[in-house]
Amino acid sequence: MRLFNPFAPRDAARRAEAAARIKDWTRAALGLDAATRVLVHELACSRPDCPPRETVILVVPAEAPPFKLALHSAMDDLSEDDLAQVWASREGVP
């Protein structure tokens, strides 16, 4: 018997697909190797001037310090071009 978890995301498959897509875009935009971990999460933004959803991307290279990027948008609302522009504007900045 499987128990119902009322706190589980109701759209887990869609979120997993969006996270995988954003990971692929991040790897392509930054030219990352297979040893570099990329983690993507969508969080609720609690600040008053913030949209309700925020996408956080954490890049963990094997031989360098990790760095992150927070985008004030839901994962489903991001496009590859949006992400490429953000990463290009951060070039050289961990």
PDB file of C-alpha atoms in Angstrom:
ATOM      1  CA  MET A   1       0.000   0.000   0.000  1.00  0.00           C
ATOM      2  CA  ARG A   2       1.301   3.419  -0.941  1.00  0.00           C
ATOM      3  CA  LEU A   3       0.637   6.388   1.321  1.00  0.00           C
ATOM      4  CA  PHE A   4      -0.352   9.781  -0.040  1.00  0.00           C
ATOM      5  CA  ASN A   5       2.088  12.576   0.767  1.00  0.00           C
ATOM      6  CA  PRO A   6       0.172  15.892   0.835  1.00  0.00           C
ATOM      7  CA  PHE A   7       3.442  17.854   0.732  1.00  0.00           C
ATOM      8  CA  ALA A   8       4.842  16.181  -2.394  1.00  0.00           C
ATOM      9  CA  PRO A   9       4.922  18.304  -5.548  1.00  0.00           C
ATOM     10  CA  ARG A  10       1.923  17.496  -7.683  1.00  0.00           C
ATOM     11  CA  ASP A  11       3.791  18.000 -10.911  1.00  0.00           C
ATOM     12  CA  ALA A  12       7.033  16.164 -10.112  1.00  0.00           C
ATOM     13  CA  ALA A  13       7.481  14.753 -13.638  1.00  0.00           C
ATOM     14  CA  ARG A  14       7.097  18.187 -15.251  1.00  0.00           C
ATOM     15  CA  ARG A  15       9.533  19.759 -12.775  1.00  0.00           C
ATOM     16  CA  ALA A  16      12.073  16.977 -13.336  1.00  0.00           C
ATOM     17  CA  GLU A  17      11.841  17.495 -17.088  1.00  0.00           C
ATOM     18  CA  ALA A  18      12.269  21.278 -16.739  1.00  0.00           C
ATOM     19  CA  ALA A  19      15.254  20.815 -14.392  1.00  0.00           C
ATOM     20  CA  ALA A  20      16.923  18.390 -16.838  1.00  0.00           C
ATOM     21  CA  ARG A  21      16.396  20.852 -19.680  1.00  0.00           C
ATOM     22  CA  ILE A  22      17.937  23.718 -17.661  1.00  0.00           C
ATOM     23  CA  LYS A  23      20.903  21.507 -16.685  1.00  0.00           C
ATOM     24  CA  ASP A  24      21.546  20.735 -20.354  1.00  0.00           C
ATOM     25  CA  TRP A  25      21.315  24.422 -21.288  1.00  0.00           C
ATOM     26  CA  THR A  26      23.711  25.343 -18.460  1.00  0.00           C
ATOM     27  CA  ARG A  27      26.223  22.687 -19.515  1.00  0.00           C
ATOM     28  CA  ALA A  28      26.099  23.935 -23.128  1.00  0.00           C
ATOM     29  CA  ALA A  29      26.316  27.643 -22.215  1.00  0.00           C
ATOM     30  CA  LEU A  30      29.300  27.132 -19.889  1.00  0.00           C
ATOM     31  CA  GLY A  31      31.021  24.279 -21.742  1.00  0.00           C
ATOM     32  CA  LEU A  32      31.027  22.095 -18.633  1.00  0.00           C
ATOM     33  CA  ASP A  33      32.615  18.664 -18.470  1.00  0.00           C
ATOM     34  CA  ALA A  34      30.968  15.504 -17.143  1.00  0.00           C
ATOM     35  CA  ALA A  35      32.698  15.844 -13.743  1.00  0.00           C
ATOM     36  CA  THR A  36      30.905  19.133 -13.027  1.00  0.00           C
ATOM     37  CA  ARG A  37      27.625  18.782 -11.149  1.00  0.00           C
ATOM     38  CA  VAL A  38      24.711  21.035 -12.011  1.00  0.00           C
ATOM     39  CA  LEU A  39      21.798  21.248  -9.582  1.00  0.00           C
ATOM     40  CA  VAL A  40      18.545  23.034 -10.404  1.00  0.00           C
ATOM     41  CA  HIS A  41      15.769  23.803  -7.939  1.00  0.00           C
ATOM     42  CA  GLU A  42      12.638  25.887  -7.998  1.00  0.00           C
ATOM     43  CA  LEU A  43      11.914  27.654  -4.726  1.00  0.00           C
ATOM     44  CA  ALA A  44       9.207  29.868  -3.361  1.00  0.00           C
ATOM     45  CA  CYS A  45      10.511  33.403  -3.061  1.00  0.00           C
ATOM     46  CA  SER A  46       9.414  34.965   0.216  1.00  0.00           C
ATOM     47  CA  ARG A  47      10.703  38.513  -0.254  1.00  0.00           C
ATOM     48  CA  PRO A  48       7.932  41.086  -0.752  1.00  0.00           C
ATOM     49  CA  ASP A  49       9.271  42.443  -4.069  1.00  0.00           C
ATOM     50  CA  CYS A  50      10.003  39.015  -5.551  1.00  0.00           C
ATOM     51  CA  PRO A  51       7.921  36.932  -7.967  1.00  0.00           C
ATOM     52  CA  PRO A  52       6.365  33.867  -6.313  1.00  0.00           C
ATOM     53  CA  ARG A  53       8.844  31.397  -7.870  1.00  0.00           C
ATOM     54  CA  GLU A  54      12.624  31.487  -8.199  1.00  0.00           C
ATOM     55  CA  THR A  55      14.910  29.096 -10.073  1.00  0.00           C
ATOM     56  CA  VAL A  56      18.294  28.469  -8.474  1.00  0.00           C
ATOM     57  CA  ILE A  57      21.132  26.871 -10.451  1.00  0.00           C
ATOM     58  CA  LEU A  58      24.167  25.597  -8.555  1.00  0.00           C
ATOM     59  CA  VAL A  59      27.283  24.628 -10.514  1.00  0.00           C
ATOM     60  CA  VAL A  60      29.804  22.473  -8.649  1.00  0.00           C
ATOM     61  CA  PRO A  61      33.033  22.012 -10.645  1.00  0.00           C
ATOM     62  CA  ALA A  62      35.370  19.201  -9.574  1.00  0.00           C
ATOM     63  CA  GLU A  63      38.436  21.458  -9.328  1.00  0.00           C
ATOM     64  CA  ALA A  64      36.984  24.902  -8.527  1.00  0.00           C
ATOM     65  CA  PRO A  65      34.670  26.560  -6.036  1.00  0.00           C
ATOM     66  CA  PRO A  66      30.932  26.170  -6.630  1.00  0.00           C
ATOM     67  CA  PHE A  67      28.836  29.090  -7.799  1.00  0.00           C
ATOM     68  CA  LYS A  68      25.144  29.772  -8.152  1.00  0.00           C
ATOM     69  CA  LEU A  69      22.655  31.847 -10.034  1.00  0.00           C
ATOM     70  CA  ALA A  70      19.151  32.745  -8.892  1.00  0.00           C
ATOM     71  CA  LEU A  71      16.628  33.700 -11.565  1.00  0.00           C
ATOM     72  CA  HIS A  72      13.357  35.290 -10.496  1.00  0.00           C
ATOM     73  CA  SER A  73      11.255  33.047 -12.668  1.00  0.00           C
ATOM     74  CA  ALA A  74       9.732  29.584 -12.541  1.00  0.00           C
ATOM     75  CA  MET A  75      11.622  26.776 -14.302  1.00  0.00           C
ATOM     76  CA  ASP A  76       8.848  26.400 -16.895  1.00  0.00           C
ATOM     77  CA  ASP A  77       9.099  30.081 -17.817  1.00  0.00           C
ATOM     78  CA  LEU A  78      12.828  30.017 -18.648  1.00  0.00           C
ATOM     79  CA  SER A  79      14.060  29.642 -22.207  1.00  0.00           C
ATOM     80  CA  GLU A  80      17.472  28.591 -23.453  1.00  0.00           C
ATOM     81  CA  ASP A  81      18.083  32.121 -24.749  1.00  0.00           C
ATOM     82  CA  ASP A  82      17.221  33.655 -21.362  1.00  0.00           C
ATOM     83  CA  LEU A  83      19.677  31.380 -19.630  1.00  0.00           C
ATOM     84  CA  ALA A  84      22.439  31.859 -22.224  1.00  0.00           C
ATOM     85  CA  GLN A  85      22.160  35.657 -21.877  1.00  0.00           C
ATOM     86  CA  VAL A  86      22.398  35.491 -18.094  1.00  0.00           C
ATOM     87  CA  TRP A  87      25.437  33.203 -18.170  1.00  0.00           C
ATOM     88  CA  ALA A  88      27.110  35.348 -20.862  1.00  0.00           C
ATOM     89  CA  SER A  89      26.646  38.472 -18.730  1.00  0.00           C
ATOM     90  CA  ARG A  90      28.390  36.680 -15.825  1.00  0.00           C
ATOM     91  CA  GLU A  91      31.404  35.534 -17.851  1.00  0.00           C
ATOM     92  CA  GLY A  92      34.458  35.365 -15.647  1.00  0.00           C
ATOM     93  CA  VAL A  93      32.412  35.881 -12.491  1.00  0.00           C
ATOM     94  CA  PRO A  94      31.958  32.784 -10.315  1.00  0.00           C
TER      95      PRO A  94
END
